[in-house]
Coordinates of C-alpha atoms in Angstrom, one line a residue:
Chain Q
M1 CA 45.7 192.1 59.8
T2 CA 48.7 191.7 57.5
A3 CA 51.5 189.2 58.3
V4 CA 54.4 191.4 57.2
V5 CA 54.5 195.1 56.1
I6 CA 57.9 196.4 54.9
K7 CA 57.7 200.1 54.2
D8 CA 60.4 202.2 52.5
V9 CA 63.2 200.1 54.0
S10 CA 66.8 200.6 53.2
K11 CA 69.8 199.0 54.8
V12 CA 73.3 200.2 54.6
F13 CA 76.2 198.3 56.1
N14 CA 79.2 200.1 57.5
V15 CA 77.5 203.5 57.3
G16 CA 79.9 206.4 56.6
K17 CA 82.9 204.1 56.1
P18 CA 84.7 203.7 52.8
N19 CA 83.6 200.0 52.6
Y20 CA 79.8 200.9 53.0
V21 CA 77.4 198.6 51.2
D22 CA 73.9 199.5 50.0
A23 CA 72.4 196.1 50.9
L24 CA 68.8 197.1 50.3
V25 CA 67.2 200.2 48.8
D26 CA 63.6 201.4 48.9
I27 CA 61.9 198.0 49.7
D28 CA 58.2 197.9 49.9
L29 CA 56.5 194.6 50.4
T30 CA 53.2 193.5 52.1
I31 CA 52.6 189.8 52.8
E32 CA 49.1 188.6 53.7
P33 CA 48.4 185.9 56.3
G34 CA 48.6 182.3 54.9
E35 CA 50.7 183.5 51.9
F36 CA 53.8 181.7 50.7
V37 CA 56.3 184.3 49.4
S38 CA 59.7 183.4 48.0
L39 CA 62.6 185.8 47.7
I40 CA 64.8 184.9 44.7
G41 CA 67.8 186.6 43.1
P42 CA 71.5 186.3 42.5
S43 CA 74.0 186.3 45.3
G44 CA 74.4 189.6 47.0
C45 CA 70.9 190.9 46.1
G46 CA 70.1 191.2 49.8
K47 CA 67.4 188.5 50.1
S48 CA 68.9 187.1 53.3
T49 CA 69.3 190.6 54.6
L50 CA 65.6 191.2 54.0
L51 CA 64.7 188.0 55.8
R52 CA 66.9 189.1 58.8
L53 CA 65.2 192.5 58.8
I54 CA 61.8 190.8 59.2
A55 CA 63.3 188.6 61.9
N56 CA 64.7 191.7 63.6
L57 CA 68.1 190.1 63.8
I58 CA 69.3 193.4 62.2
E59 CA 67.7 196.9 62.2
P60 CA 66.8 198.8 59.0
T61 CA 68.8 202.0 58.3
V62 CA 65.6 203.7 57.3
G63 CA 62.0 202.6 57.1
S64 CA 59.8 200.3 59.2
V65 CA 59.0 196.6 59.4
L66 CA 55.8 195.4 60.9
V67 CA 55.2 191.8 61.8
N68 CA 51.7 190.7 62.8
G69 CA 50.8 194.3 63.1
K70 CA 53.6 195.1 65.6
P71 CA 57.1 196.5 65.2
A72 CA 59.5 193.7 64.3
A73 CA 61.4 194.1 67.6
Q74 CA 58.2 193.4 69.6
A75 CA 57.3 190.5 67.3
R76 CA 60.7 188.9 68.0
L77 CA 60.2 189.3 71.8
D78 CA 56.8 187.7 71.5
Q79 CA 58.3 184.9 69.3
D80 CA 55.7 185.6 66.6
Y81 CA 57.9 183.8 64.0
G82 CA 59.9 180.6 63.7
M83 CA 63.2 180.4 61.8
A84 CA 65.0 177.7 59.8
F85 CA 68.4 178.1 58.1
Q86 CA 70.3 176.3 55.4
H87 CA 72.1 174.1 57.9
A88 CA 69.6 172.5 60.3
G89 CA 71.8 173.8 63.2
L90 CA 70.5 171.3 65.7
F91 CA 72.3 171.3 69.0
D92 CA 74.5 168.2 69.1
W93 CA 74.1 167.7 72.8
R94 CA 70.3 167.6 72.8
S95 CA 68.1 164.7 71.7
V96 CA 65.8 165.4 68.8
E97 CA 62.8 166.1 71.1
K98 CA 64.9 168.4 73.3
N99 CA 65.9 170.3 70.2
V100 CA 62.3 170.8 69.3
E101 CA 61.6 171.8 72.9
L102 CA 64.2 174.6 72.9
P103 CA 62.0 177.5 72.0
L104 CA 59.4 176.4 74.4
E105 CA 62.0 176.0 77.2
L106 CA 63.0 179.6 76.6
K107 CA 59.3 180.6 76.8
G108 CA 59.2 179.0 80.2
W109 CA 56.8 176.2 79.4
D110 CA 56.7 173.3 81.9
K111 CA 58.1 170.0 81.0
A112 CA 54.9 168.0 80.4
R113 CA 53.5 170.6 78.1
R114 CA 56.8 170.8 76.2
R115 CA 57.0 167.0 75.8
A116 CA 53.5 166.9 74.4
R117 CA 54.1 169.7 72.0
A118 CA 57.4 168.2 70.8
Q119 CA 55.7 164.9 70.2
E120 CA 52.9 166.7 68.2
M121 CA 55.5 168.5 66.1
L122 CA 57.5 165.4 65.4
E123 CA 54.4 163.7 64.2
L124 CA 53.8 166.7 61.9
V125 CA 57.2 166.2 60.3
K126 CA 56.8 162.4 60.3
L127 CA 59.6 161.6 62.7
P128 CA 57.8 160.6 65.9
E129 CA 59.9 157.5 66.4
F130 CA 63.1 159.5 66.4
A131 CA 62.3 161.6 69.5
R132 CA 65.1 160.0 71.6
H133 CA 67.7 159.9 68.9
M134 CA 70.6 162.3 68.8
P135 CA 70.7 164.7 65.8
W136 CA 73.9 163.3 64.4
Q137 CA 72.3 159.9 64.1
L138 CA 69.8 161.4 61.5
S139 CA 70.3 162.0 57.8
G140 CA 70.5 165.6 56.5
G141 CA 66.9 165.6 55.3
M142 CA 65.7 164.3 58.6
Q143 CA 67.7 166.9 60.5
Q144 CA 66.1 169.6 58.4
R145 CA 62.7 168.3 59.2
V146 CA 63.6 168.5 62.9
A147 CA 64.7 172.1 62.4
I148 CA 61.3 172.8 60.8
A149 CA 59.5 171.1 63.8
R150 CA 61.6 173.3 66.1
A151 CA 60.7 176.5 64.1
L152 CA 57.0 175.7 64.3
A153 CA 57.0 174.4 67.9
S154 CA 55.5 177.4 69.5
H155 CA 52.8 177.6 66.6
P156 CA 54.1 180.9 65.3
P157 CA 51.9 182.5 62.6
L158 CA 55.0 183.2 60.5
L159 CA 57.8 181.0 59.3
L160 CA 61.1 182.5 58.0
M161 CA 63.3 180.2 56.0
D162 CA 66.8 180.9 54.6
E163 CA 67.5 178.3 51.9
P164 CA 66.5 175.5 54.2
F165 CA 66.8 172.8 51.5
G166 CA 69.9 174.2 49.9
A167 CA 72.2 171.5 51.3
L168 CA 70.0 168.6 50.4
D169 CA 70.1 166.3 47.3
E170 CA 67.5 166.8 44.6
M171 CA 65.3 163.9 45.5
T172 CA 65.1 164.7 49.2
R173 CA 64.7 168.4 48.3
E174 CA 61.5 167.8 46.2
H175 CA 60.1 165.5 48.8
M176 CA 60.7 168.1 51.5
Q177 CA 59.1 170.8 49.4
S178 CA 55.9 168.8 49.2
E179 CA 55.9 168.1 52.9
L180 CA 56.5 171.8 53.7
L181 CA 53.4 172.7 51.6
Q182 CA 51.3 170.2 53.5
I183 CA 52.6 171.4 56.9
C184 CA 51.9 175.0 56.0
A185 CA 48.5 174.2 54.7
S186 CA 47.5 172.3 57.8
T187 CA 48.9 174.9 60.2
E188 CA 47.9 178.0 58.1
T189 CA 51.4 179.4 58.5
T190 CA 52.6 182.3 56.5
V191 CA 56.0 181.6 55.0
V192 CA 58.8 183.9 53.7
F193 CA 61.3 181.6 51.9
V194 CA 64.7 182.6 50.5
T195 CA 66.0 180.4 47.7
H196 CA 68.4 180.2 44.7
S197 CA 66.3 177.7 42.9
I198 CA 63.7 178.8 40.3
P199 CA 61.7 175.5 40.2
E200 CA 61.6 175.5 44.0
A201 CA 60.3 179.1 44.1
A202 CA 57.7 178.3 41.5
Y203 CA 56.5 175.1 43.1
L204 CA 56.2 176.5 46.6
S205 CA 55.1 180.1 46.3
D206 CA 51.9 182.1 45.8
R207 CA 54.2 185.1 44.9
V208 CA 57.8 185.2 43.9
V209 CA 59.8 188.4 44.7
V210 CA 62.6 188.8 42.2
M211 CA 65.5 190.9 43.5
S212 CA 68.6 192.4 41.9
P213 CA 72.0 193.2 43.4
R214 CA 74.0 196.4 43.9
P215 CA 72.0 197.9 45.3
G216 CA 69.5 195.3 46.6
Q217 CA 66.1 196.1 45.1
I218 CA 62.8 194.4 44.2
T219 CA 62.6 194.3 40.4
E220 CA 59.4 192.3 39.9
I221 CA 56.8 190.4 41.9
I222 CA 55.4 187.4 40.0
D223 CA 52.1 185.7 40.9
V224 CA 52.3 182.0 40.7
D225 CA 48.9 180.6 39.7
L226 CA 49.1 177.0 40.6
G227 CA 46.3 177.0 43.1
S228 CA 46.3 175.1 46.4
G229 CA 46.7 171.4 46.8
R230 CA 49.9 171.2 44.7
N231 CA 51.4 167.7 44.4
E232 CA 54.0 165.9 42.3
D233 CA 51.8 166.2 39.2
T234 CA 52.1 170.0 39.5
R235 CA 55.7 169.7 38.6
E236 CA 54.7 168.5 35.1
A237 CA 51.8 171.0 34.6
D238 CA 52.1 173.6 31.9
A239 CA 51.3 176.4 34.4
F240 CA 54.3 175.3 36.4
Y241 CA 56.6 175.7 33.4
D242 CA 55.0 179.0 32.6
S243 CA 55.8 180.2 36.1
I244 CA 59.4 179.0 35.8
T245 CA 59.7 180.9 32.5
A246 CA 58.3 184.0 34.0
I247 CA 60.7 183.9 36.9
R248 CA 63.7 183.1 34.7
E249 CA 62.9 186.0 32.4
A250 CA 62.6 188.4 35.3
L251 CA 66.0 187.2 36.5
R252 CA 67.5 187.3 33.0
G253 CA 66.4 191.0 32.8
I254 CA 68.6 191.7 35.8
G255 CA 71.5 189.9 34.0
H256 CA 71.1 192.1 30.9
A257 CA 70.9 195.3 32.9
E258 CA 74.1 194.3 34.7
I259 CA 76.0 193.5 31.5
R260 CA 74.8 196.8 29.9
G261 CA 75.8 198.7 33.1
G262 CA 79.3 197.1 32.8
M263 CA 79.7 198.3 29.2
D264 CA 78.5 201.8 30.0
D265 CA 81.3 202.0 32.6
R266 CA 83.9 201.5 29.9
Chain Y
M1 CA 83.2 150.1 76.8
I2 CA 84.4 147.8 79.6
R3 CA 86.5 145.8 77.1
R4 CA 88.2 148.9 75.9
A5 CA 88.9 150.0 79.5
A6 CA 90.4 146.5 80.1
R7 CA 92.6 146.8 77.0
R8 CA 93.8 150.2 78.0
T9 CA 94.7 149.1 81.5
G10 CA 96.6 146.1 80.0
L11 CA 98.5 148.5 77.6
F12 CA 99.3 150.7 80.6
C13 CA 100.8 147.8 82.6
L14 CA 102.8 146.7 79.5
A15 CA 104.2 150.2 79.1
L16 CA 105.1 150.3 82.8
F17 CA 106.9 146.9 82.4
L18 CA 108.8 148.2 79.3
V19 CA 110.0 151.2 81.2
A20 CA 111.3 148.9 84.0
C21 CA 113.0 146.8 81.3
A22 CA 114.7 149.9 79.8
W23 CA 115.8 150.9 83.3
E24 CA 117.4 147.6 83.9
F25 CA 118.9 147.4 80.4
Y26 CA 120.6 150.8 81.0
K27 CA 122.0 149.5 84.3
V28 CA 123.7 146.6 82.4
I29 CA 125.2 148.7 79.6
G30 CA 125.6 152.1 81.3
P31 CA 128.9 153.2 82.9
E32 CA 129.0 152.8 86.6
D33 CA 130.3 156.3 87.2
G34 CA 128.5 158.1 84.3
G35 CA 130.4 159.9 81.6
S36 CA 130.9 163.2 79.9
V37 CA 130.0 164.5 76.4
F38 CA 132.1 167.5 75.3
G39 CA 133.1 168.0 78.9
I40 CA 129.6 168.1 80.3
R41 CA 128.4 165.3 82.6
M42 CA 125.5 164.0 80.6
I43 CA 125.6 160.2 80.8
P44 CA 123.8 159.2 84.0
K45 CA 125.5 156.9 86.5
A46 CA 124.3 153.3 86.5
S47 CA 125.5 152.5 90.0
N48 CA 123.1 151.0 92.5
R49 CA 123.2 154.2 94.5
A50 CA 122.1 156.4 91.5
M51 CA 119.8 153.9 89.9
P52 CA 118.7 151.2 92.2
H53 CA 117.2 148.0 90.8
T54 CA 113.5 148.1 90.1
W55 CA 112.9 145.1 92.4
D56 CA 114.8 146.8 95.2
I57 CA 112.6 149.9 94.8
L58 CA 109.5 147.7 95.0
Q59 CA 110.8 145.8 98.0
R60 CA 111.6 149.1 99.8
L61 CA 107.9 149.9 99.6
G62 CA 107.1 147.1 102.0
E63 CA 109.8 148.2 104.6
P64 CA 109.3 150.7 107.4
E65 CA 109.8 154.4 106.8
N66 CA 112.6 154.8 109.4
R67 CA 115.2 152.3 110.7
A68 CA 113.2 152.5 114.0
G69 CA 110.5 150.4 112.5
G70 CA 106.7 150.8 112.2
D71 CA 104.3 150.7 109.3
P72 CA 105.7 149.9 105.8
I73 CA 106.8 153.0 103.9
W74 CA 104.0 152.8 101.3
V75 CA 101.5 153.5 104.1
A76 CA 103.3 156.7 105.0
V77 CA 103.7 157.7 101.3
A78 CA 100.0 157.0 100.7
G79 CA 99.2 159.4 103.6
Y80 CA 101.4 162.1 102.1
A81 CA 100.0 161.5 98.6
W82 CA 96.4 161.8 100.1
Y83 CA 97.3 165.2 101.6
T84 CA 98.8 166.4 98.4
F85 CA 95.8 165.0 96.4
R86 CA 93.4 167.1 98.5
L87 CA 95.4 170.2 98.0
S88 CA 95.6 169.5 94.3
L89 CA 91.9 169.0 94.1
V90 CA 91.3 172.4 95.8
G91 CA 93.8 174.0 93.5
L92 CA 92.2 172.4 90.5
V93 CA 88.7 173.5 91.5
L94 CA 90.0 177.0 92.2
G95 CA 91.8 177.1 88.9
I96 CA 88.7 175.9 87.0
G97 CA 86.6 178.6 88.7
V98 CA 89.0 181.4 87.9
G99 CA 89.8 180.1 84.4
T100 CA 86.1 179.8 83.5
G101 CA 85.2 183.1 85.0
L102 CA 88.0 184.9 83.0
A103 CA 86.8 183.1 79.8
V104 CA 83.2 184.2 80.3
L105 CA 84.4 187.7 81.0
M106 CA 86.5 187.7 77.8
T107 CA 83.6 186.3 75.8
R108 CA 81.2 188.9 77.1
F109 CA 83.4 192.0 76.7
R110 CA 85.7 192.4 73.8
F111 CA 87.9 194.9 75.6
A112 CA 88.3 192.4 78.5
E113 CA 89.8 189.9 76.0
R114 CA 92.2 192.5 74.6
G115 CA 93.1 193.7 78.1
L116 CA 93.4 190.4 79.9
L117 CA 94.7 187.9 77.5
P118 CA 98.3 189.3 77.3
W119 CA 98.4 189.3 81.1
I120 CA 97.1 185.8 81.3
I121 CA 99.8 184.5 78.9
M122 CA 102.5 186.6 80.7
S123 CA 101.4 185.1 84.0
Q124 CA 102.7 181.7 82.9
T125 CA 106.2 183.0 82.2
V126 CA 106.7 183.9 85.9
P127 CA 108.5 180.9 87.6
L128 CA 106.4 179.4 90.3
I129 CA 109.4 179.1 92.6
A130 CA 109.9 182.9 92.5
L131 CA 106.2 183.4 93.3
A132 CA 106.0 180.8 96.1
P133 CA 107.6 182.7 99.0
Q134 CA 105.4 185.8 98.3
V135 CA 102.2 183.8 98.4
V136 CA 103.3 181.8 101.5
S137 CA 104.0 185.0 103.3
W138 CA 100.3 185.7 103.1
S139 CA 99.7 183.3 106.0
G140 CA 99.6 185.2 109.3
R141 CA 99.0 188.5 107.4
I142 CA 95.6 187.8 105.8
D143 CA 92.6 187.5 108.0
I144 CA 89.2 187.1 106.4
F145 CA 86.5 187.6 108.9
G146 CA 88.4 185.7 111.6
W147 CA 89.5 183.0 109.2
E148 CA 93.3 183.2 109.3
W149 CA 95.0 182.4 106.0
P150 CA 96.6 179.0 106.5
R151 CA 99.8 177.9 104.7
W152 CA 98.1 175.1 102.8
A153 CA 95.8 177.7 101.2
S154 CA 98.9 179.4 99.7
V155 CA 99.9 176.1 98.2
C156 CA 96.4 175.7 96.6
V157 CA 96.7 179.2 95.2
L158 CA 100.0 178.4 93.6
A159 CA 98.5 175.2 92.1
A160 CA 95.5 177.2 90.8
F161 CA 98.0 179.7 89.3
L162 CA 99.2 177.0 87.0
A163 CA 95.9 175.2 86.5
F164 CA 93.7 178.2 85.5
F165 CA 95.7 178.9 82.4
P166 CA 94.6 176.0 80.1
V167 CA 91.1 176.3 81.4
A168 CA 90.9 180.0 80.6
V169 CA 92.4 179.5 77.1
G170 CA 90.4 176.3 76.3
T171 CA 87.1 177.6 77.6
L172 CA 87.5 180.9 75.8
R173 CA 88.0 179.1 72.5
G174 CA 85.1 176.8 73.3
L175 CA 82.7 179.6 74.2
K176 CA 83.6 181.3 70.9
S177 CA 83.1 178.1 68.9
A178 CA 79.3 178.3 68.9
P179 CA 78.2 178.6 65.3
A180 CA 76.9 182.0 64.1
A181 CA 73.7 180.4 62.9
S182 CA 73.0 179.0 66.4
L183 CA 73.7 182.3 68.0
E184 CA 71.3 183.9 65.5
L185 CA 68.7 181.3 66.4
M186 CA 69.0 182.1 70.1
D187 CA 68.7 185.8 69.1
S188 CA 65.5 185.0 67.2
Y189 CA 64.1 183.5 70.4
A190 CA 65.0 186.8 72.1
A191 CA 67.1 184.8 74.6
S192 CA 69.3 186.9 76.9
W193 CA 73.0 186.7 76.8
T194 CA 73.1 184.6 80.1
R195 CA 70.6 182.1 78.7
T196 CA 72.5 181.9 75.5
L197 CA 75.6 181.3 77.6
F198 CA 74.1 178.3 79.4
K199 CA 71.9 176.9 76.7
L200 CA 74.3 177.3 73.8
R201 CA 77.8 178.5 74.5
F202 CA 78.8 176.3 77.4
P203 CA 77.4 173.0 75.9
A204 CA 79.1 174.0 72.6
A205 CA 82.4 174.6 74.5
V206 CA 82.5 171.2 76.2
P207 CA 84.7 169.5 73.5
H208 CA 87.3 172.3 74.1
I209 CA 86.9 172.4 77.9
V210 CA 87.5 168.7 78.5
P211 CA 91.1 168.5 77.2
S212 CA 91.9 171.7 79.0
L213 CA 90.7 170.1 82.3
K214 CA 93.2 167.2 81.7
L215 CA 96.0 169.6 81.4
A216 CA 94.8 171.6 84.4
A217 CA 94.6 168.4 86.5
T218 CA 98.3 167.5 85.9
L219 CA 99.4 171.1 86.3
S220 CA 97.6 171.3 89.6
V221 CA 99.6 168.3 91.0
V222 CA 102.9 169.7 89.7
G223 CA 102.0 173.1 91.2
V224 CA 101.2 171.6 94.6
I225 CA 104.4 169.5 94.7
V226 CA 106.7 172.4 93.6
A227 CA 105.0 174.7 96.0
E228 CA 105.4 172.2 98.8
I229 CA 109.1 171.8 98.1
S230 CA 109.8 175.5 97.7
T231 CA 107.8 176.5 100.8
G232 CA 108.8 173.6 102.9
I233 CA 105.2 172.9 104.0
R234 CA 104.9 169.6 105.8
G235 CA 102.5 166.7 105.3
G236 CA 102.6 166.3 101.5
I237 CA 104.5 164.3 99.0
G238 CA 106.7 167.2 98.0
R239 CA 108.2 167.4 101.5
A240 CA 108.6 163.6 101.4
V241 CA 110.6 163.8 98.2
L242 CA 112.8 166.4 99.8
S243 CA 113.5 164.6 103.1
Y244 CA 113.8 161.1 101.5
Q245 CA 116.3 162.6 99.0
Q246 CA 118.5 163.7 101.9
A247 CA 118.6 160.1 103.1
S248 CA 119.6 158.8 99.7
T249 CA 123.3 158.2 100.6
G250 CA 122.4 155.5 103.0
D251 CA 119.0 154.5 101.6
P252 CA 118.9 155.2 97.8
T253 CA 115.6 153.4 97.2
K254 CA 113.7 155.5 99.7
V255 CA 113.2 158.5 97.4
Y256 CA 111.7 156.4 94.7
A257 CA 108.8 155.4 97.1
A258 CA 107.9 159.1 97.2
V259 CA 108.3 159.5 93.4
L260 CA 106.0 156.5 92.8
G261 CA 103.5 158.1 95.3
A262 CA 103.5 161.4 93.3
A263 CA 103.0 159.5 90.0
A264 CA 100.1 157.5 91.5
L265 CA 98.4 160.7 92.8
G266 CA 98.8 162.4 89.4
L267 CA 97.1 159.4 87.8
L268 CA 94.3 159.5 90.3
L269 CA 93.4 163.1 89.6
F270 CA 93.8 162.5 85.9
G271 CA 91.5 159.5 86.2
L272 CA 88.9 161.7 87.9
V273 CA 89.0 164.2 85.0
V274 CA 88.7 161.3 82.5
L275 CA 85.6 160.2 84.3
I276 CA 84.1 163.7 84.0
D277 CA 85.1 163.6 80.3
V278 CA 83.2 160.3 79.8
L279 CA 80.1 161.7 81.5
L280 CA 80.1 165.0 79.6
M281 CA 80.9 163.5 76.2
R282 CA 78.6 160.4 76.3
N283 CA 76.1 161.8 73.9
R284 CA 78.4 163.6 71.5
P285 CA 79.0 162.6 67.9
Q286 CA 82.8 162.4 67.9
E287 CA 84.9 159.8 69.5
N288 CA 87.2 161.5 71.9
P289 CA 90.2 159.4 72.9
A290 CA 91.1 159.9 76.5

């Protein structure tokens, strides 16, 4: 069974109004279980919109989205995915462990089971001793790790991430990337990852989906051949630089097209 | 925590002492019979009848209520204040209930906000004194399953009429302050609107609700006292202010006993809300000065 199937999806905001926007046009994308797929592209290319369509936070104007072999709406009801955003978005009034327990609480798990799972998740993100702390007592990187623990708490097969490391400094960011890869390998989670950063996409992904704006389209899908078991040495491997170059050129292609388009208008 | 509380109490006593000093200072320099500015009597009289000495006011607290004798007046005033306190508490709870209910309704339905908010704001421009006789006339006319509407309930309704406003406005702002990403997160969990209300919106609203409760508490006391005076209901501090005032020619310090009682009861209710504040905000990141 495939993890995500997006078929002929288009999304128009403000349908039929003068300020309508073609956010996404004719998107086809299939993601296999265990795959790490990044969505990259300039601002306004609809990568976050695509992520929200998979999450069923918005509905496509046309086309269909299947998650785990079910319609996206059903997958959301079944909590088949976890989500993490750019800002950790932890609830200030809940302790770290209670934040991790939130999705389980909404699923109706009893307290003992929730506690045990929260402890397990906090060990996974290497923060077991901070269970009783309040979120605002933690650094930005630690908060983001708690957010990942929360997203994975119900052991969903799919993890959706919207620039989760965008607000972190470079050092923390690289560290978190390695940890995310380890976590995903050990939990066999499929990941769809929205990012602005070319090296981040190259380091993390099995496939990088390059998107262009106005209207949002997939221009190229690049296979990243770095194998499994990536570590800090990977960042200095030739294959890593080759992947970065490939992604950069795909993005540059969009830039040229845009400049040419602009000149044609004159 | 305790040290800070002690320092605050100390500062409060100091402030009280300074006010007493200012009072006595004015009595020394102020004109005995007051004065006029541009033909309007604006400068208060400094005579012992208009402004008794602070020590006379304190001494009066220990003397009996009437010439006939009996318990010292502070015992009687404490009784009135207790009565008014209970009415204020009922008014406050009622106001919080109505205010919160309206805020939830306005958060849930956009049209409710557009329809209700102007009326809520307009309600506060109606003077309480104009409204009081109407509400008091409910007693004897309303009968809920054999429970006859008592006059004190009208006073509570009038207090709630003042108290609900800051709660409604503050809670509305608070409920809307939940970040979009957090709302999206609850959406991704397929959480219902009601669960989102209790798990996210209300906790996120607490920093907005707490200051509105402080306003509501003081407004509730003001509401009860004004309602007591304008409806003439017996037993509370409002009535005491009125009747002691009438005795002021012969006994000018008497009315200040009631005024002190009213101030003390306002502080008591405010203190109760501060306690709630401390309980609700104990795990929050920001320091919230009481």
